[in-house]
Short mmCIF file of C-alpha atoms in Angstrom, two decimals:
data_model
loop_
_atom_site.label_atom_id
_atom_site.label_comp_id
_atom_site.label_asym_id
_atom_site.label_seq_id
_atom_site.Cartn_x
_atom_site.Cartn_y
_atom_site.Cartn_z
CA MET A 1 -75.66 57.36 55.99
CA LYS A 2 -77.31 57.10 59.19
CA LEU A 3 -80.53 57.53 61.08
CA TRP A 4 -78.46 59.00 64.18
CA GLY A 5 -75.22 60.84 64.52
CA GLY A 6 -76.69 64.11 66.70
CA ARG A 7 -74.26 63.58 69.73
CA PHE A 8 -71.32 62.62 67.88
CA THR A 9 -68.55 65.14 66.90
CA SER A 10 -66.27 62.92 65.01
CA ARG A 11 -67.04 59.97 61.88
CA ALA A 12 -66.87 56.50 62.86
CA ASP A 13 -63.08 54.65 61.42
CA GLU A 14 -63.80 53.56 57.73
CA ILE A 15 -63.14 49.90 58.78
CA MET A 16 -65.89 50.54 61.64
CA GLU A 17 -68.28 51.92 59.16
CA GLN A 18 -67.71 48.66 57.05
CA PHE A 19 -67.36 46.18 60.48
CA ASN A 20 -70.84 47.85 61.44
CA THR A 21 -73.39 47.37 58.43
CA SER A 22 -75.42 44.67 57.96
CA LEU A 23 -77.06 45.53 54.25
CA PRO A 24 -75.20 42.76 52.23
CA VAL A 25 -76.94 40.50 54.66
CA ASP A 26 -80.23 42.16 55.73
CA HIS A 27 -81.20 43.75 51.89
CA ARG A 28 -82.99 40.66 51.62
CA LEU A 29 -85.83 42.33 54.30
CA TYR A 30 -86.82 45.12 52.09
CA LYS A 31 -90.59 43.52 51.35
CA GLU A 32 -91.18 43.12 55.23
CA ASP A 33 -89.54 46.58 55.94
CA ILE A 34 -91.88 48.56 53.74
CA ALA A 35 -94.63 46.31 54.88
CA GLY A 36 -93.90 47.14 58.37
CA SER A 37 -93.73 50.90 58.13
CA LEU A 38 -97.17 50.85 55.83
CA ALA A 39 -98.71 49.39 58.47
CA HIS A 40 -96.69 51.99 60.96
CA VAL A 41 -97.84 55.06 58.53
CA THR A 42 -101.50 53.78 58.94
CA MET A 43 -101.31 53.46 62.77
CA LEU A 44 -99.73 56.65 62.96
CA VAL A 45 -102.52 58.68 60.55
CA HIS A 46 -105.05 56.61 62.87
CA SER A 47 -103.90 57.95 66.12
CA ASP A 48 -103.48 61.64 64.93
CA LEU A 49 -99.64 61.62 64.84
CA LEU A 50 -99.59 61.90 61.04
CA SER A 51 -102.22 63.64 58.94
CA PRO A 52 -103.88 62.05 56.46
CA GLU A 53 -102.11 64.02 53.29
CA GLU A 54 -99.02 63.12 55.14
CA GLY A 55 -99.92 59.71 55.39
CA ASP A 56 -100.75 59.43 52.03
CA LEU A 57 -97.45 60.95 50.67
CA LEU A 58 -95.36 58.43 52.99
CA VAL A 59 -97.47 55.21 51.57
CA GLN A 60 -97.10 56.89 47.99
CA GLY A 61 -93.34 56.67 48.47
CA LEU A 62 -92.81 53.67 50.35
CA GLU A 63 -94.84 52.27 47.61
CA SER A 64 -93.00 53.61 44.77
CA ILE A 65 -89.70 52.16 46.50
CA LEU A 66 -91.12 48.83 46.50
CA THR A 67 -91.77 49.11 42.76
CA ASP A 68 -88.75 50.24 42.06
CA ILE A 69 -86.80 47.92 43.93
CA GLU A 70 -88.94 44.75 42.42
CA SER A 71 -88.79 46.42 39.16
CA GLY A 72 -84.67 46.50 39.46
CA LYS A 73 -84.49 50.28 39.20
CA LEU A 74 -83.40 50.74 42.58
CA LYS A 75 -80.50 48.69 43.48
CA ILE A 76 -79.70 47.90 47.13
CA GLU A 77 -76.33 49.05 47.70
CA GLY A 78 -74.24 52.12 48.60
CA ASP A 79 -73.38 53.72 52.22
CA PHE A 80 -75.90 52.43 54.10
CA GLU A 81 -75.73 50.86 57.71
CA ASP A 82 -78.77 48.83 57.20
CA ILE A 83 -82.18 48.11 54.96
CA HIS A 84 -84.08 50.35 57.30
CA SER A 85 -81.91 53.54 56.98
CA PHE A 86 -82.11 52.72 53.08
CA ILE A 87 -85.54 52.74 53.02
CA GLU A 88 -86.01 55.81 55.20
CA MET A 89 -83.19 57.86 53.17
CA HIS A 90 -84.61 57.08 49.46
CA LEU A 91 -88.16 57.66 51.19
CA THR A 92 -86.95 61.28 52.54
CA GLU A 93 -85.02 61.74 49.07
CA ARG A 94 -88.44 61.01 47.35
CA VAL A 95 -91.23 62.59 49.52
CA GLY A 96 -89.02 65.34 51.68
CA GLU A 97 -89.28 66.28 54.99
CA THR A 98 -92.49 64.34 55.46
CA GLY A 99 -90.01 61.01 55.06
CA LYS A 100 -88.42 62.36 58.76
CA LYS A 101 -91.57 61.54 60.11
CA LEU A 102 -91.54 57.66 59.39
CA HIS A 103 -90.07 56.97 62.32
CA THR A 104 -92.13 58.57 64.72
CA ALA A 105 -93.03 56.11 67.86
CA ARG A 106 -90.83 53.81 66.45
CA SER A 107 -87.39 52.17 67.11
CA ARG A 108 -85.23 50.13 64.53
CA ASN A 109 -85.41 47.58 67.75
CA ASP A 110 -88.94 47.04 67.13
CA GLN A 111 -88.55 47.92 63.29
CA VAL A 112 -86.10 45.03 63.00
CA ALA A 113 -88.44 42.62 65.32
CA VAL A 114 -91.07 43.04 63.13
CA ASP A 115 -89.22 42.55 59.94
CA MET A 116 -87.60 39.41 60.90
CA ARG A 117 -91.05 38.14 62.33
CA LEU A 118 -92.54 38.86 59.17
CA TYR A 119 -89.95 37.02 57.23
CA ALA A 120 -89.78 34.17 59.74
CA LYS A 121 -93.36 33.87 59.14
CA ASN A 122 -93.37 33.88 55.31
CA LYS A 123 -90.61 31.83 54.86
CA ALA A 124 -92.01 29.20 57.48
CA THR A 125 -95.27 28.74 55.56
CA GLU A 126 -92.77 28.11 52.66
CA VAL A 127 -91.10 25.23 54.36
CA ILE A 128 -93.99 23.89 55.35
CA ASP A 129 -95.27 23.99 51.28
CA SER A 130 -91.69 21.97 50.55
CA LEU A 131 -92.22 19.80 53.14
CA GLN A 132 -95.75 18.91 51.98
CA THR A 133 -94.02 18.56 48.45
CA LEU A 134 -91.50 15.99 49.67
CA ILE A 135 -94.11 14.19 51.49
CA ASP A 136 -96.01 13.71 48.33
CA SER A 137 -92.98 12.50 46.60
CA LEU A 138 -92.19 9.93 48.64
CA HIS A 139 -95.56 8.62 48.96
CA GLU A 140 -96.20 8.84 45.04
CA LYS A 141 -92.72 6.86 44.25
CA GLY A 142 -93.77 4.03 46.96
CA LYS A 143 -97.13 3.84 45.86
CA ALA A 144 -95.82 3.06 42.42
CA ASN A 145 -93.69 1.11 43.58
CA ASN A 146 -94.65 -1.52 46.44
CA VAL A 147 -92.08 -4.21 45.93
CA ILE A 148 -90.51 -6.24 48.41
CA MET A 149 -87.11 -5.27 49.66
CA PRO A 150 -84.97 -6.36 52.32
CA GLY A 151 -85.58 -4.46 55.87
CA TYR A 152 -82.26 -4.07 57.87
CA THR A 153 -80.80 -3.67 61.15
CA HIS A 154 -77.57 -2.78 62.09
CA LEU A 155 -77.12 -2.91 58.27
CA GLN A 156 -77.55 -6.29 58.33
CA ARG A 157 -80.73 -7.64 56.28
CA ALA A 158 -83.33 -8.70 58.62
CA GLN A 159 -87.00 -9.36 57.71
CA VAL A 160 -89.16 -8.29 54.67
CA VAL A 161 -90.51 -5.03 54.23
CA THR A 162 -91.99 -3.10 50.96
CA PHE A 163 -90.14 -0.15 49.61
CA GLY A 164 -93.25 1.80 49.84
CA HIS A 165 -93.60 0.92 53.28
CA HIS A 166 -89.85 2.07 53.99
CA LEU A 167 -90.49 5.41 52.00
CA GLY A 168 -93.63 5.89 54.29
CA ALA A 169 -90.90 6.02 57.52
CA TYR A 170 -89.31 9.06 55.99
CA GLU A 171 -93.20 10.40 55.10
CA GLN A 172 -94.01 9.71 58.88
CA MET A 173 -90.57 12.18 59.84
CA PHE A 174 -91.19 14.81 57.55
CA LYS A 175 -94.93 14.98 58.73
CA ARG A 176 -93.59 15.47 62.11
CA ASP A 177 -91.29 17.85 60.96
CA LYS A 178 -94.20 20.04 59.08
CA LYS A 179 -95.95 19.90 62.28
CA ARG A 180 -93.16 21.04 64.04
CA VAL A 181 -93.03 24.57 62.17
CA GLU A 182 -96.26 24.42 62.08
CA ASN A 183 -96.17 24.88 66.16
CA ALA A 184 -93.49 27.45 65.61
CA LEU A 185 -95.07 29.69 63.35
CA GLU A 186 -98.14 29.60 66.03
CA LEU A 187 -96.20 31.14 68.69
CA MET A 188 -94.42 33.29 66.61
CA ASP A 189 -97.08 35.31 65.25
CA GLU A 190 -96.70 38.25 67.77
CA ASN A 191 -96.46 41.85 66.98
CA PRO A 192 -93.39 43.49 68.39
CA LEU A 193 -94.09 46.97 67.14
CA GLY A 194 -94.85 49.57 69.70
CA CYS A 195 -91.94 47.99 71.80
CA GLY A 196 -89.99 50.80 70.77
CA ALA A 197 -86.13 50.53 71.76
CA LEU A 198 -87.56 48.82 74.90
CA ALA A 199 -89.87 50.46 76.99
CA GLY A 200 -92.91 51.66 74.67
CA THR A 201 -93.40 54.72 73.43
CA THR A 202 -95.15 57.93 75.11
CA HIS A 203 -97.12 58.90 72.10
CA ALA A 204 -100.34 57.00 72.11
CA ILE A 205 -100.29 54.73 69.46
CA ASP A 206 -102.84 51.72 68.76
CA ARG A 207 -100.54 48.40 68.40
CA GLN A 208 -104.11 46.23 67.74
CA VAL A 209 -103.89 48.44 63.95
CA THR A 210 -100.57 47.32 63.26
CA THR A 211 -101.32 44.04 64.64
CA GLU A 212 -104.28 43.50 62.19
CA LEU A 213 -102.93 44.83 59.36
CA LEU A 214 -99.86 42.83 59.25
CA ARG A 215 -101.41 39.97 60.28
CA PHE A 216 -100.43 38.67 63.32
CA ALA A 217 -102.78 37.10 66.11
CA LYS A 218 -101.78 39.56 68.79
CA PRO A 219 -99.19 42.16 69.90
CA VAL A 220 -96.39 40.91 72.26
CA ASP A 221 -97.23 40.95 75.45
CA ASN A 222 -93.82 42.54 77.13
CA PHE A 223 -91.80 45.27 75.33
CA LEU A 224 -88.31 44.16 76.95
CA ASP A 225 -89.02 40.62 75.31
CA GLY A 226 -90.18 41.69 71.87
CA VAL A 227 -87.63 43.61 71.27
CA SER A 228 -84.97 40.65 72.35
CA ASP A 229 -86.51 37.68 71.83
CA ARG A 230 -84.74 35.69 69.08
CA ASP A 231 -86.54 32.18 70.33
CA TYR A 232 -88.53 31.75 67.14
CA MET A 233 -85.75 32.01 65.19
CA LEU A 234 -83.92 29.40 67.20
CA GLU A 235 -86.75 27.17 67.39
CA LEU A 236 -87.00 27.39 63.63
CA MET A 237 -83.34 26.56 63.10
CA SER A 238 -83.71 23.70 65.19
CA ASN A 239 -86.54 22.46 63.61
CA PHE A 240 -84.69 22.92 60.16
CA SER A 241 -81.84 21.06 61.84
CA ILE A 242 -84.08 17.75 62.21
CA ILE A 243 -85.75 18.47 59.37
CA MET A 244 -81.76 18.01 57.29
CA MET A 245 -81.29 15.11 59.78
CA HIS A 246 -84.16 12.98 58.59
CA LEU A 247 -83.03 14.22 54.82
CA SER A 248 -79.81 13.03 55.76
CA ARG A 249 -80.64 9.79 56.80
CA LEU A 250 -82.68 9.03 53.58
CA SER A 251 -79.70 10.53 51.43
CA GLU A 252 -77.34 7.56 53.10
CA GLU A 253 -79.81 5.38 52.04
CA LEU A 254 -80.22 6.58 48.85
CA VAL A 255 -76.16 6.50 48.24
CA LEU A 256 -76.29 2.97 49.68
CA TRP A 257 -79.22 1.64 47.68
CA SER A 258 -77.57 3.28 44.22
CA SER A 259 -74.11 1.84 44.72
CA GLN A 260 -72.92 -1.58 42.70
CA GLU A 261 -73.13 -3.63 46.06
CA PHE A 262 -76.80 -2.93 46.20
CA ARG A 263 -78.26 -1.57 42.92
CA PHE A 264 -81.36 -1.23 44.70
CA ILE A 265 -82.21 2.19 42.68
CA THR A 266 -80.93 3.95 40.01
CA MET A 267 -80.48 7.72 40.20
CA ALA A 268 -81.21 10.01 37.38
CA ASP A 269 -78.34 11.28 35.50
CA ALA A 270 -79.46 15.10 36.57
CA TYR A 271 -78.81 14.47 40.25
CA SER A 272 -75.71 12.40 39.59
CA THR A 273 -72.03 13.23 38.38
CA GLY A 274 -69.07 11.53 36.73
CA SER A 275 -65.46 11.14 37.44
CA SER A 276 -62.77 13.08 35.87
CA ILE A 277 -60.39 9.92 36.00
CA MET A 278 -62.82 6.87 36.13
CA PRO A 279 -65.22 6.74 33.15
CA GLN A 280 -67.61 3.90 34.43
CA LYS A 281 -68.33 6.27 37.30
CA LYS A 282 -71.86 7.69 38.26
CA ASN A 283 -71.88 9.12 41.85
CA PRO A 284 -75.01 10.28 43.82
CA ASP A 285 -73.25 13.50 44.34
CA ALA A 286 -76.86 15.28 44.83
CA ALA A 287 -77.78 12.87 47.79
CA GLU A 288 -73.97 13.01 49.33
CA LEU A 289 -73.94 16.91 49.23
CA ILE A 290 -77.50 16.96 51.10
CA ARG A 291 -75.64 14.64 53.70
CA GLY A 292 -72.90 17.02 53.94
CA LYS A 293 -75.10 20.41 54.38
CA THR A 294 -76.74 18.99 57.27
CA GLY A 295 -73.83 20.17 59.40
CA ARG A 296 -73.94 23.22 58.15
CA VAL A 297 -77.47 23.75 59.60
CA TYR A 298 -76.37 22.55 62.84
CA GLY A 299 -73.43 24.56 63.01
CA SER A 300 -75.80 27.72 62.20
CA LEU A 301 -78.16 26.90 65.08
CA PHE A 302 -75.07 26.34 67.33
CA SER A 303 -73.82 30.00 66.35
CA LEU A 304 -77.21 31.41 67.36
CA LEU A 305 -77.44 29.65 70.26
CA THR A 306 -73.76 30.76 71.50
CA THR A 307 -74.34 34.67 70.41
CA LEU A 308 -77.61 34.50 72.35
CA LYS A 309 -76.47 32.98 75.46
CA GLY A 310 -74.82 35.25 77.74
CA LEU A 311 -76.90 38.71 76.43
CA PRO A 312 -78.32 41.11 79.29
CA LEU A 313 -81.57 42.50 77.94
CA THR A 314 -83.00 44.04 75.78
CA TYR A 315 -81.44 44.65 72.40
CA ASN A 316 -77.04 44.20 72.29
CA LYS A 317 -75.29 44.62 68.87
CA ASP A 318 -74.37 41.00 68.81
CA MET A 319 -78.00 40.64 67.67
CA GLN A 320 -76.87 41.96 64.20
CA GLU A 321 -75.28 38.42 64.28
CA ASP A 322 -78.71 36.76 64.22
CA LYS A 323 -79.52 36.75 60.87
CA GLU A 324 -77.10 35.18 58.64
CA PRO A 325 -76.75 31.93 60.22
CA PHE A 326 -80.63 31.86 60.23
CA PHE A 327 -80.86 32.83 56.21
CA ASP A 328 -78.23 30.13 55.62
CA ALA A 329 -79.97 27.87 57.17
CA LEU A 330 -83.39 28.54 55.61
CA ASP A 331 -81.79 28.65 52.35
CA THR A 332 -80.21 25.21 52.80
CA VAL A 333 -82.57 23.23 53.92
CA LEU A 334 -85.06 24.56 51.12
CA ASP A 335 -82.55 23.73 48.54
CA CYS A 336 -81.99 20.35 50.00
CA MET A 337 -85.62 19.67 50.25
CA GLU A 338 -86.36 20.87 46.71
CA ILE A 339 -83.60 18.73 45.28
CA MET A 340 -84.48 15.53 47.34
CA SER A 341 -87.87 16.16 46.24
CA LYS A 342 -86.68 16.06 43.07
CA MET A 343 -84.31 12.97 43.41
CA ILE A 344 -87.49 10.76 44.87
CA ASP A 345 -89.79 11.85 41.63
CA THR A 346 -86.81 10.27 39.31
CA LEU A 347 -85.12 7.53 40.59
CA THR A 348 -85.87 4.20 39.19
CA VAL A 349 -86.56 1.01 41.66
CA ASN A 350 -84.81 -2.24 40.96
CA ALA A 351 -87.34 -4.53 42.17
CA ASP A 352 -85.58 -7.54 40.84
CA GLN A 353 -82.51 -6.53 42.58
CA MET A 354 -84.39 -6.18 45.84
CA LYS A 355 -86.28 -9.34 45.79
CA ALA A 356 -82.55 -11.49 44.92
CA ALA A 357 -81.32 -9.42 47.65
CA ILE A 358 -84.20 -11.01 50.03
CA LYS A 359 -83.85 -14.46 48.66
CA ALA A 360 -79.78 -14.22 49.78
CA GLY A 361 -80.31 -13.17 53.40
CA PHE A 362 -82.78 -15.72 55.18
CA LEU A 363 -85.43 -12.89 55.63
CA ASN A 364 -87.93 -15.39 56.25
CA ALA A 365 -86.44 -17.03 59.02
CA THR A 366 -88.80 -14.89 61.80
CA GLU A 367 -91.25 -16.30 60.19
CA VAL A 368 -90.07 -20.03 60.51
CA ALA A 369 -89.82 -19.66 64.07
CA ASP A 370 -93.40 -17.58 63.73
CA TYR A 371 -94.46 -21.26 61.88
CA LEU A 372 -93.40 -23.06 64.94
CA VAL A 373 -94.45 -21.14 67.35
CA SER A 374 -97.83 -21.77 65.67
CA LYS A 375 -97.49 -25.52 65.77
CA GLY A 376 -97.01 -25.36 69.76
CA THR A 377 -93.35 -24.87 69.70
CA PRO A 378 -92.22 -22.49 72.40
CA PHE A 379 -90.39 -19.43 71.04
CA ARG A 380 -87.16 -19.76 72.39
CA ASP A 381 -86.92 -23.47 71.38
CA ALA A 382 -88.41 -22.36 67.66
CA HIS A 383 -85.70 -19.58 67.68
CA GLU A 384 -82.73 -22.22 68.03
CA ILE A 385 -84.34 -24.40 66.02
CA VAL A 386 -84.30 -21.93 63.09
CA GLY A 387 -80.48 -20.75 63.90
CA LYS A 388 -79.86 -24.47 63.01
CA ILE A 389 -81.44 -24.61 59.94
CA ILE A 390 -79.86 -21.28 58.78
CA LEU A 391 -76.56 -22.89 59.57
CA TYR A 392 -77.66 -26.05 57.86
CA CYS A 393 -78.54 -23.37 54.60
CA GLU A 394 -75.17 -21.39 54.66
CA MET A 395 -73.34 -24.98 54.52
CA GLU A 396 -75.29 -26.20 51.75
CA LYS A 397 -75.63 -22.62 50.14
CA LYS A 398 -79.20 -22.74 49.97
CA ALA A 399 -82.16 -20.80 51.04
CA ILE A 400 -84.69 -21.86 53.37
CA GLU A 401 -87.54 -21.99 50.98
CA ASP A 402 -85.17 -24.33 48.84
CA LEU A 403 -84.84 -26.80 51.63
CA THR A 404 -86.92 -29.92 50.78
CA ILE A 405 -89.65 -31.16 53.42
CA GLU A 406 -87.14 -34.04 54.95
CA GLU A 407 -84.52 -31.38 54.89
CA LEU A 408 -86.82 -29.15 57.03
CA SER A 409 -88.67 -31.74 59.01
CA GLY A 410 -85.06 -33.23 60.18
CA PHE A 411 -84.93 -30.24 62.28
CA SER A 412 -88.16 -30.38 64.41
CA SER A 413 -91.31 -32.71 63.55
CA ALA A 414 -93.50 -29.73 63.78
CA ILE A 415 -92.64 -28.46 60.49
CA GLU A 416 -94.73 -29.94 57.45
CA GLU A 417 -95.59 -29.28 54.00
CA ASP A 418 -97.96 -26.07 54.68
CA ILE A 419 -94.50 -24.54 55.81
CA TYR A 420 -93.80 -23.28 52.52
CA ALA A 421 -97.14 -21.12 51.98
CA TYR A 422 -95.96 -19.67 55.20
CA ILE A 423 -92.79 -18.37 54.14
CA GLU A 424 -93.01 -17.69 50.83
CA TYR A 425 -91.90 -13.85 50.81
CA GLU A 426 -95.19 -12.20 49.19
CA SER A 427 -97.58 -13.96 51.58
CA ILE A 428 -95.77 -13.03 54.47
CA LEU A 429 -96.84 -9.10 54.03
CA THR A 430 -100.44 -10.55 54.32
CA LYS A 431 -100.14 -12.24 57.54
CA GLY A 432 -101.04 -10.51 61.05
CA ASN A 433 -100.00 -6.89 61.22
CA LYS A 434 -97.53 -7.35 58.72
CA SER A 435 -100.99 -6.42 55.98
CA LEU A 436 -100.03 -2.98 56.98
CA MET A 437 -96.83 -3.17 54.64
CA LYS A 438 -98.94 -4.76 51.85
CA GLY A 439 -101.56 -2.07 52.07
CA GLU A 440 -98.74 1.08 51.72
#
């Protein structure tokens, strides 16, 4: 069933009918489509393009359709080109000829544009809420387990940090992600209704009415841009890609930390799987899946970028391909954030194993150099002295703090008994700006 066809003399090929329909994809826009139509009806009555009685009848019909869809009484299925034709056809069945007046002063171009903006606004808010949940999970887990652990560069043990400070780095990443989505939400907050197909309408409509009813900040400034703009989708998908990159980095660390080689954390059974052949295995599949799904979100972004890159103004049927990658990227990022929050909430931190890794990694070497500098030794000389101390420790299979004062002072006369307090791992975090890590 179509909203057009008057100038056609023959039916489309059956395969073309299937090829052209978007209902299996855009069915999820039913709430936004009905909301946009309700606002449009109110505006038509306000502009004397519908009588109040006609407006009431259309509102009742639209609200009954929404109720029936929500209750499951009305299934979104059948021979319809898209969600717009589905709703309008059912409306006409319910209210009669008045239903055909719904589309006055409106095109499917500005109709789908407002549907997608409303949907994107609603879902962007959901993404922001999910990001905050994840930020809270990271903060609480770090606060409850602010134990010392190795910090890494090049995946080599480098200096002492705390688990709370390490998780705090991801907190900052996701806080920036939240700001990016909030910024995208502000930029997209424009109402395209009234743009028509591309050049507005000759009817004397009031765009401010639908703008206020749909809670947009303002109407779009340019009709051509209003129906062809998909920047807000690209910006959100770009933000989703950055979120997924951050999730993937965190996932990689969880995979490493939960391995037998690290054993820094233990993943909850709820987010792990076993092996069909090796009974001892406990695999961090949730983290691995998040890492894997990152490429899927990147692909969705590049899919839409490629679709849009060569399109002349204004609307082209290519744009029907905008929804599927957007929906998939959105669903994926929301699912991944939920799983990650739950993984973080339920993981167990193995503080003793982290401390053992510190002791085996000479992670107080930089502090020995700092100690020598505090005693007047030039940093480059201190760096060389500490390098020799490390070589000695490796040969003797000792940690720096386990060397006697006689052994240490043999490398530099500046080293005295007070060095032990200086290089004790817990006390390292109280010195200078390192105290920031201690207070996470």
